[in-house]
Amino acid sequence: MKKTRTVHEVAFRLSHDMGQQIAPRLGALGADLAPQQLRTMRLIWSGENVTLVDVADTLKRDKAQVVRLIDKLVEAGMVTREPNPDDGRSKILKLTPKGLAFFEGIEALEAEFSGKLTEGIARKDLETFFRVSDILSKNLRDIDVP
């Protein structure tokens, strides 16, 4: 009897396989950053006037956890905190030149990896994958955790 595949089985396998391929390549870039730190750097890189609250909301973490995460990125020389011109109580997070160079390396790695990963998949199928993945992700975020 053939077992029915589940979304979570496929998602876990895909995540694991990607991690196995990307982790050694990230190590070659010279920084040992946790996935949450990479997500934070991407948020800062792609956003404008990103604050600690923005990071906490995106990562769904409390402010204390995010402060520790940001502190480690500051200690690593990847991120700085700058005064927020719109709110004197908060700071704007910016990538340092070192952080920008590191992130540009990640972008190059991801572009190369993405080409290999999606080889032989029609653009229409990729668009469907992205659309369905976005819905799955939204549905996961909407689930109330006890």
Short mmCIF file of C-alpha atoms in Angstrom, two decimals:
data_model
loop_
_atom_site.label_atom_id
_atom_site.label_comp_id
_atom_site.label_asym_id
_atom_site.label_seq_id
_atom_site.Cartn_x
_atom_site.Cartn_y
_atom_site.Cartn_z
CA MET A 1 0.00 0.00 0.00
CA LYS A 2 1.41 3.35 -1.05
CA LYS A 3 1.58 5.95 1.71
CA THR A 4 -0.02 9.32 0.96
CA ARG A 5 2.51 12.16 0.85
CA THR A 6 1.91 15.09 3.16
CA VAL A 7 2.79 18.76 2.79
CA HIS A 8 4.84 18.78 5.99
CA GLU A 9 6.85 15.72 4.89
CA VAL A 10 7.76 17.38 1.59
CA ALA A 11 8.48 20.74 3.25
CA PHE A 12 10.75 19.16 5.88
CA ARG A 13 12.62 17.15 3.24
CA LEU A 14 13.07 20.19 1.00
CA SER A 15 14.26 22.30 3.94
CA HIS A 16 16.68 19.60 5.08
CA ASP A 17 18.08 19.02 1.59
CA MET A 18 18.56 22.75 1.03
CA GLY A 19 20.28 23.10 4.39
CA GLN A 20 22.64 20.26 3.53
CA GLN A 21 23.61 21.97 0.28
CA ILE A 22 23.73 25.59 1.43
CA ALA A 23 25.34 25.29 4.89
CA PRO A 24 28.84 24.39 3.65
CA ARG A 25 28.69 27.15 1.05
CA LEU A 26 27.65 29.71 3.67
CA GLY A 27 30.55 28.60 5.85
CA ALA A 28 32.89 29.39 2.95
CA LEU A 29 31.67 33.01 3.08
CA GLY A 30 33.38 33.34 6.45
CA ALA A 31 30.59 33.95 8.94
CA ASP A 32 28.93 31.51 11.28
CA LEU A 33 25.42 32.95 11.50
CA ALA A 34 22.24 31.29 12.68
CA PRO A 35 19.24 31.14 10.32
CA GLN A 36 17.41 33.81 12.35
CA GLN A 37 20.42 36.11 11.98
CA LEU A 38 20.42 35.56 8.22
CA ARG A 39 16.68 36.27 8.09
CA THR A 40 17.28 39.45 10.08
CA MET A 41 20.04 40.56 7.74
CA ARG A 42 17.77 39.90 4.74
CA LEU A 43 15.00 41.94 6.35
CA ILE A 44 17.40 44.84 6.99
CA TRP A 45 18.88 44.53 3.50
CA SER A 46 15.52 44.50 1.73
CA GLY A 47 13.70 47.01 3.91
CA GLU A 48 13.86 50.69 4.62
CA ASN A 49 14.23 52.09 8.13
CA VAL A 50 13.95 48.64 9.71
CA THR A 51 13.69 48.70 13.51
CA LEU A 52 13.95 46.09 16.24
CA VAL A 53 10.14 46.01 16.42
CA ASP A 54 9.97 45.24 12.68
CA VAL A 55 12.37 42.33 13.17
CA ALA A 56 10.45 41.05 16.21
CA ASP A 57 7.15 41.21 14.33
CA THR A 58 8.55 39.44 11.26
CA LEU A 59 10.33 36.71 13.21
CA LYS A 60 7.48 36.42 15.72
CA ARG A 61 9.96 36.70 18.62
CA ASP A 62 9.85 38.83 21.73
CA LYS A 63 11.93 41.99 21.88
CA ALA A 64 14.44 40.54 24.36
CA GLN A 65 15.26 37.66 21.99
CA VAL A 66 15.64 40.06 19.08
CA VAL A 67 17.87 42.40 21.11
CA ARG A 68 20.23 39.47 21.78
CA LEU A 69 20.13 38.47 18.11
CA ILE A 70 20.90 42.05 16.98
CA ASP A 71 23.62 42.40 19.64
CA LYS A 72 25.42 39.38 18.14
CA LEU A 73 25.17 40.85 14.64
CA VAL A 74 26.56 44.16 15.96
CA GLU A 75 29.41 42.30 17.72
CA ALA A 76 30.16 40.48 14.45
CA GLY A 77 30.43 43.84 12.69
CA MET A 78 27.50 43.07 10.37
CA VAL A 79 24.88 45.52 11.65
CA THR A 80 24.79 48.98 13.24
CA ARG A 81 22.08 50.81 15.14
CA GLU A 82 21.48 54.38 14.01
CA PRO A 83 19.15 57.04 15.43
CA ASN A 84 15.65 56.93 14.03
CA PRO A 85 14.83 60.42 12.72
CA ASP A 86 11.10 59.69 13.04
CA ASP A 87 11.19 58.30 16.60
CA GLY A 88 13.91 59.18 19.09
CA ARG A 89 13.07 56.09 21.18
CA SER A 90 14.01 53.58 18.49
CA LYS A 91 17.01 52.82 16.30
CA ILE A 92 17.22 52.06 12.60
CA LEU A 93 19.15 48.88 11.80
CA LYS A 94 21.65 49.10 8.94
CA LEU A 95 24.06 46.63 7.41
CA THR A 96 27.68 47.69 7.77
CA PRO A 97 30.02 47.54 4.76
CA LYS A 98 31.10 44.12 6.09
CA GLY A 99 27.44 43.07 6.39
CA LEU A 100 26.67 44.33 2.88
CA ALA A 101 29.64 42.47 1.41
CA PHE A 102 28.62 39.30 3.24
CA PHE A 103 25.04 39.62 2.09
CA GLU A 104 26.10 40.24 -1.50
CA GLY A 105 27.99 36.95 -1.26
CA ILE A 106 24.83 35.26 -0.02
CA GLU A 107 22.85 36.75 -2.89
CA ALA A 108 25.39 35.49 -5.44
CA LEU A 109 25.37 32.05 -3.81
CA GLU A 110 21.58 31.92 -3.79
CA ALA A 111 21.35 33.05 -7.43
CA GLU A 112 23.77 30.30 -8.51
CA PHE A 113 22.06 27.72 -6.31
CA SER A 114 18.58 28.78 -7.45
CA GLY A 115 19.47 28.21 -11.08
CA LYS A 116 20.61 24.67 -10.33
CA LEU A 117 17.69 23.99 -8.00
CA THR A 118 15.03 25.02 -10.51
CA GLU A 119 16.67 23.48 -13.58
CA GLY A 120 14.11 21.68 -15.73
CA ILE A 121 11.10 23.26 -14.00
CA ALA A 122 8.80 25.34 -16.20
CA ARG A 123 8.30 28.99 -15.21
CA LYS A 124 4.55 28.38 -14.86
CA ASP A 125 5.22 25.54 -12.41
CA LEU A 126 7.59 27.76 -10.39
CA GLU A 127 4.94 30.49 -10.25
CA THR A 128 2.44 27.92 -8.95
CA PHE A 129 4.99 26.70 -6.39
CA PHE A 130 5.61 30.27 -5.16
CA ARG A 131 1.88 31.06 -4.98
CA VAL A 132 1.05 27.85 -3.09
CA SER A 133 4.08 28.26 -0.78
CA ASP A 134 2.97 31.79 0.10
CA ILE A 135 -0.51 30.50 0.98
CA LEU A 136 0.93 27.66 3.07
CA SER A 137 3.21 30.09 4.90
CA LYS A 138 0.35 32.51 5.59
CA ASN A 139 -1.84 29.65 6.83
CA LEU A 140 0.94 28.53 9.17
CA ARG A 141 1.37 32.04 10.57
CA ASP A 142 -2.39 32.27 11.16
CA ILE A 143 -2.52 29.10 13.28
CA ASP A 144 -2.93 29.90 16.97
CA VAL A 145 -0.16 28.28 18.98
CA PRO A 146 -1.32 27.18 22.43
#
